[in-house]
Coordinates of C-alpha atoms and ligand atoms in Angstrom, one line a residue:
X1 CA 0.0 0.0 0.0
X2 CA 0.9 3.3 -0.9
X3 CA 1.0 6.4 0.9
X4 CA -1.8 9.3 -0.2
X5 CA -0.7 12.5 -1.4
X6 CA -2.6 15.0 0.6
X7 CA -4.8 17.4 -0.7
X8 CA -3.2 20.6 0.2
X9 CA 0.0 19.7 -0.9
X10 CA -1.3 19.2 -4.3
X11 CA -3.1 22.6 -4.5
X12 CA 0.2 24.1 -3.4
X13 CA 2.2 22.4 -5.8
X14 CA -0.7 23.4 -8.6
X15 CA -0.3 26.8 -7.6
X16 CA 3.5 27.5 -6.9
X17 CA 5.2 29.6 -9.1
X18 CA 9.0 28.8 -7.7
X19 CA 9.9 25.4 -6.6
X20 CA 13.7 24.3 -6.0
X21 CA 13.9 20.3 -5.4
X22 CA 16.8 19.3 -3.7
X23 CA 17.7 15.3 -4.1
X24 CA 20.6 13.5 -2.1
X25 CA 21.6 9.6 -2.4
X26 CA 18.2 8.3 -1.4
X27 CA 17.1 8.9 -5.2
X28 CA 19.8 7.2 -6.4
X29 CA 19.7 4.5 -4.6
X30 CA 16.2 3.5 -5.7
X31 CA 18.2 2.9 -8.9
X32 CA 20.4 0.5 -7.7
X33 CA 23.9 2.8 -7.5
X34 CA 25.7 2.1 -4.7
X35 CA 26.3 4.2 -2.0
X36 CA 30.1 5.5 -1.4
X37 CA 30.2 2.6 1.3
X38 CA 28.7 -0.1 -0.7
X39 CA 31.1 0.6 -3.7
X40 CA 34.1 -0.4 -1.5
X41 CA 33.6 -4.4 -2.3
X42 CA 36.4 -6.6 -4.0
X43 CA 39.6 -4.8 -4.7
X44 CA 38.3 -1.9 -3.3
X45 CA 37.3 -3.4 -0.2
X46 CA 40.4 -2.4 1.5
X47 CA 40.2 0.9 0.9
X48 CA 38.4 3.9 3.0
X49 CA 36.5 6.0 0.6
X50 CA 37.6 8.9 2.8
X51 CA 41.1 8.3 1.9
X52 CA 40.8 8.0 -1.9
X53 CA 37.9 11.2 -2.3
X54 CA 40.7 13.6 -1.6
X55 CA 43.6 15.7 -3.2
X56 CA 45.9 14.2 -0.9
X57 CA 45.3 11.0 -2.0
X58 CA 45.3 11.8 -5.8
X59 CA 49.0 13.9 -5.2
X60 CA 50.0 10.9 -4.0
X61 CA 48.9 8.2 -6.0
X62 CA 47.1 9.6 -9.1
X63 CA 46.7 5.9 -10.6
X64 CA 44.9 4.5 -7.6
X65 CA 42.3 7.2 -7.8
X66 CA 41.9 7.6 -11.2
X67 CA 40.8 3.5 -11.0
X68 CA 38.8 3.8 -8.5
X69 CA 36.4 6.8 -10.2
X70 CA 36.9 4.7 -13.0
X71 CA 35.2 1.3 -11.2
X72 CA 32.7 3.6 -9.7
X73 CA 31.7 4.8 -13.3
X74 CA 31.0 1.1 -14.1
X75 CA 29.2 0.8 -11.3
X76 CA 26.8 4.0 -12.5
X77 CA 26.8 3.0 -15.6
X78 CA 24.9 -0.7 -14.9
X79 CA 22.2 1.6 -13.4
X80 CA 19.8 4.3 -14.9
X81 CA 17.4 7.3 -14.0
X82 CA 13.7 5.5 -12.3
X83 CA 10.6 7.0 -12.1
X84 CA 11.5 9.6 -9.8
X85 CA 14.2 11.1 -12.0
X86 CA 11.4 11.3 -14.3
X87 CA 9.0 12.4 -12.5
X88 CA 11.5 15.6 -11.5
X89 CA 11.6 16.1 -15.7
X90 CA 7.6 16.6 -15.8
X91 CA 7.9 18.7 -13.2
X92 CA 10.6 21.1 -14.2
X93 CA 8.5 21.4 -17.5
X94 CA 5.2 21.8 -15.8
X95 CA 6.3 24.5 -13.6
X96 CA 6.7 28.4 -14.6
X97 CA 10.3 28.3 -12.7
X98 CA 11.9 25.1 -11.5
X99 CA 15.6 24.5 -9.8
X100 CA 16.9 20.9 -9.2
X101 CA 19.8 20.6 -6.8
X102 CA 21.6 17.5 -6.2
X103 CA 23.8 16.5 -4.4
X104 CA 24.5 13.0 -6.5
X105 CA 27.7 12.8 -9.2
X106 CA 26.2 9.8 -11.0
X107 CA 24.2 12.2 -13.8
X108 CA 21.1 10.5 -13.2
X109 CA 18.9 13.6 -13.5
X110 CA 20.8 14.8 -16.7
X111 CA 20.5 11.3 -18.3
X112 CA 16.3 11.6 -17.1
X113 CA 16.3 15.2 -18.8
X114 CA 16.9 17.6 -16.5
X115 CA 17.8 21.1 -17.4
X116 CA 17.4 23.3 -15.0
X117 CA 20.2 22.1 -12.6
X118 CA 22.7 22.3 -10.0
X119 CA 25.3 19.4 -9.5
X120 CA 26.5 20.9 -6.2
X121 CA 29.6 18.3 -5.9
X122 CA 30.2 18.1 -9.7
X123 CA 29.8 15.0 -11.8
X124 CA 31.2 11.7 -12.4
X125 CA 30.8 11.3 -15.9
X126 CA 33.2 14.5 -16.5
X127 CA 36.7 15.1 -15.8
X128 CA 38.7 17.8 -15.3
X129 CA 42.4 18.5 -15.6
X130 CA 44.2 18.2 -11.7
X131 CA 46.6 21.4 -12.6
X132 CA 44.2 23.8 -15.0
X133 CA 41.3 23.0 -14.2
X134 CA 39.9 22.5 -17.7
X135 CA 36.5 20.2 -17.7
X136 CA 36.8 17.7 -20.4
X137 CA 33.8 15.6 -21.4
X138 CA 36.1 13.8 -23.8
X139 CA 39.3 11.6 -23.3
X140 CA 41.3 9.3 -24.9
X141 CA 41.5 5.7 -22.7
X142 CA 46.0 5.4 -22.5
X143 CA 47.3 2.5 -20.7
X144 CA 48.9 6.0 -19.0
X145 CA 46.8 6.7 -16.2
X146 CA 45.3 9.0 -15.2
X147 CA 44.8 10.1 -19.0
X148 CA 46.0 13.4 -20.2
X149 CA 43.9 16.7 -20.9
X150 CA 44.2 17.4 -24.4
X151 CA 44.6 21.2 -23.6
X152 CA 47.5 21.3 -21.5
X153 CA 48.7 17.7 -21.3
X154 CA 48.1 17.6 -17.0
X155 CA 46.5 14.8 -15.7
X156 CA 42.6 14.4 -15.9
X157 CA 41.0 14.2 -12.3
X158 CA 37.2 13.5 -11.8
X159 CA 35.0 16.3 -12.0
X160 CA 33.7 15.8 -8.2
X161 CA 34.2 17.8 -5.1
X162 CA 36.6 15.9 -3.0
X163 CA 36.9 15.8 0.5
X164 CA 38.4 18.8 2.2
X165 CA 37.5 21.0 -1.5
X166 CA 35.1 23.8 -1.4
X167 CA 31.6 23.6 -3.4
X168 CA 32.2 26.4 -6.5
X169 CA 30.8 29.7 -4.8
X170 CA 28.7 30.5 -8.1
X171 CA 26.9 27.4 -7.7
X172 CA 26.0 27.7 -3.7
X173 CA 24.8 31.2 -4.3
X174 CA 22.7 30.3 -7.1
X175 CA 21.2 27.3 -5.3
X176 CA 20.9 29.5 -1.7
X177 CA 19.3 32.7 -3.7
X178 CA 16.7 30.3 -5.7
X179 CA 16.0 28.4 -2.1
X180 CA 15.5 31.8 -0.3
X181 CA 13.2 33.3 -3.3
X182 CA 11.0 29.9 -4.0
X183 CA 7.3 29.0 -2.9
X184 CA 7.7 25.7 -2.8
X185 CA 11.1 23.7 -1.6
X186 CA 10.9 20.2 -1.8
X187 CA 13.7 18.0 -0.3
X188 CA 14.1 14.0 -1.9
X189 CA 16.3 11.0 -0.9
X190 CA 18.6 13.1 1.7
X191 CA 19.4 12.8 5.2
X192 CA 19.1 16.6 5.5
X193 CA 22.1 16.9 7.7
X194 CA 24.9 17.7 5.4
X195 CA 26.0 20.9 4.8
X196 CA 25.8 23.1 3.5
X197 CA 23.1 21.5 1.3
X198 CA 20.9 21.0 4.6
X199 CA 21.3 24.8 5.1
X200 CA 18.9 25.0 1.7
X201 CA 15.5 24.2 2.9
X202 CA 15.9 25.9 6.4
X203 CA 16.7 28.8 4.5
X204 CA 13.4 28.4 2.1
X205 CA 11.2 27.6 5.2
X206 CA 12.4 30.7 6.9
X207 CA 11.6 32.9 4.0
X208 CA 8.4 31.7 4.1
X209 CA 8.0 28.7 1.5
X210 CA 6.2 25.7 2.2
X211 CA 8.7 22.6 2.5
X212 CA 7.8 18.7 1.3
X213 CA 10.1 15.8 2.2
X214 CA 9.6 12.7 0.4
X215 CA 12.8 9.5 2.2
X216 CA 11.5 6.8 3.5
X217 CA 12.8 7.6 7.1
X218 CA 12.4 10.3 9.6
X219 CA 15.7 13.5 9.1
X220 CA 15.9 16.4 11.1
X221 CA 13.9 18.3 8.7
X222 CA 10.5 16.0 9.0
X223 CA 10.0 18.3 12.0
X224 CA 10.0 22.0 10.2
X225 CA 8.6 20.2 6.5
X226 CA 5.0 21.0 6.0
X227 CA 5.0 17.7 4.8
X228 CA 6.8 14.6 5.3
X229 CA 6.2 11.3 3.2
X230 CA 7.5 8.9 4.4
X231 CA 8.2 6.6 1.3
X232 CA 10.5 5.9 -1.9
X233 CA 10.8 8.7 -4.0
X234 CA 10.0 6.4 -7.4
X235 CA 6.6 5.9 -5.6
X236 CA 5.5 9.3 -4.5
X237 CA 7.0 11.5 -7.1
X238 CA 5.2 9.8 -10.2
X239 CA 1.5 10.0 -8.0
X240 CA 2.8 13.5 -7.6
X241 CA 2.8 14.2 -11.0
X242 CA -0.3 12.5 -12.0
X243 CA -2.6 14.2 -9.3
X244 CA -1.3 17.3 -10.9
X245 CA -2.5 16.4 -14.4
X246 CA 0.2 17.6 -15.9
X247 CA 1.5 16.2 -19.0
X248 CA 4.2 13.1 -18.1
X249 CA 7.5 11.9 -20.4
X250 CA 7.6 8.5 -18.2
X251 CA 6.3 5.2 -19.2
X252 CA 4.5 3.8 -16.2
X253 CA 5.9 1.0 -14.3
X254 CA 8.8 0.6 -17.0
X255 CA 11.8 1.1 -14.9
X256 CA 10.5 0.1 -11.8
Ligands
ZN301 ZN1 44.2 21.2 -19.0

């Protein structure tokens, strides 16, 4: 049995002009990626994450890191966007203005059809070189490793925020200026309690929007959300959208 959608969260959501949507690991999950923890099996398995997500540990031994973004890639790429990846699409072009943040590297929302986005710790499927900085979508596959950046020849480092690297300014002020100006801040598949993504909804609350959490567990934020449903995101997003009556890209019940 499902949960129902109440009433006045539909009639909200009908009616909002601004809604940011912020989604965390939860979302992916319901696709099947693993988590940061769950990727460490096999050769990995005697590795800390924590010890490989950093520029320490790429300084030191660019190889091992490059391979281990590279497994994780595989990883992502034996998975794709479900239903609430989707979902997020109808809504983005339902709605007069729309923001998605995430917090996820695996591209999922892109790959759904997201637009209108913020990938607050970068993304897995790009690179980027380790001494310019240029992002490269592109590379050749060497037996050198890390590859090369065909700009400057410096080797290519995963396009992710790393451990103990700052979120790009530009991209926390757009997220924190849409959060504080929006009518409607929804918060998917996140624990709420790392920052400063967490800080997003708190800020939207204060300024007076109406906040709906869809994880299937109690976070600090059930307590402030107007709303908390407690449930996967693949189930309550796509009743979302169809209560709304707006018009819907996903096939139902095709990538459950
Ligand atoms: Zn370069």
């Amino acid at each position: 049995m499902s949960l129902q959608i109440p009433d006045d969260l539909i009639t909200t959501l009908a009616a909002a002009e601004r809604v940011v949507v912020l989604t965390g690991a939860g979302i992916s999950a319901e696709s099947g990626v693993p988590t940061f923890r769950e990727a460490q099996t096999g050769l990995w398995a005697q590795y800390d994450p924590r010890e490989l997500a950093t520029p320490q540990a790429f300084a030191r031994n660019p190889r091992l890191v490059w391979e281990w973004y590279a497994w994780r890639r595989k990883l992502i790429q034996q998975a794709k966007p479900n239903l609430a990846h989707h979902a997020l699409v109808d809504l983005e072009q339902a709605l007069p203005t729309f923001l998605l943040v995430t917090q996820n590297i695996d591209g999922f929302h892109w790959l759904a059809g997201s637009r209108d986005m913020i990938e607050l710790h970068g993304n897995i499927a790009r690179t980027r070189c380790y001494e310019e900085g240029h992002v490269v979508s592109w590379w050749e596959e060497t037996d050198e490793l890390p590859p090369r950046c065909p700009h400057c020849g410096g080797p290519l480092r995963p396009d992710v925020v790393w451990f103990g690297e700052g979120i790009s300014e530009q991209a926390l002020r757009s997220a924190f200026d849409a959060a504080a100006a929006c009518d409607l801040f929804i918060s998917v598949g996140t624990s709420a309690m790392v920052q400063p993504a967490a800080g997003l909804p708190l800020l939207a609350k204060r300024m007076g929007a109406r906040v709906l959490e869809i994880n299937p567990a109690q976070t600090a934020l059930s307590v402030i959300a107007d709303w908390s449903l407690q449930d996967k995101a693949s189930n309550l997003l796509p009743q979302l959208v169809r209560r709304l009556d707006f018009p819907t890209n996903a096939i139902d019940g095709a990538e459950q």
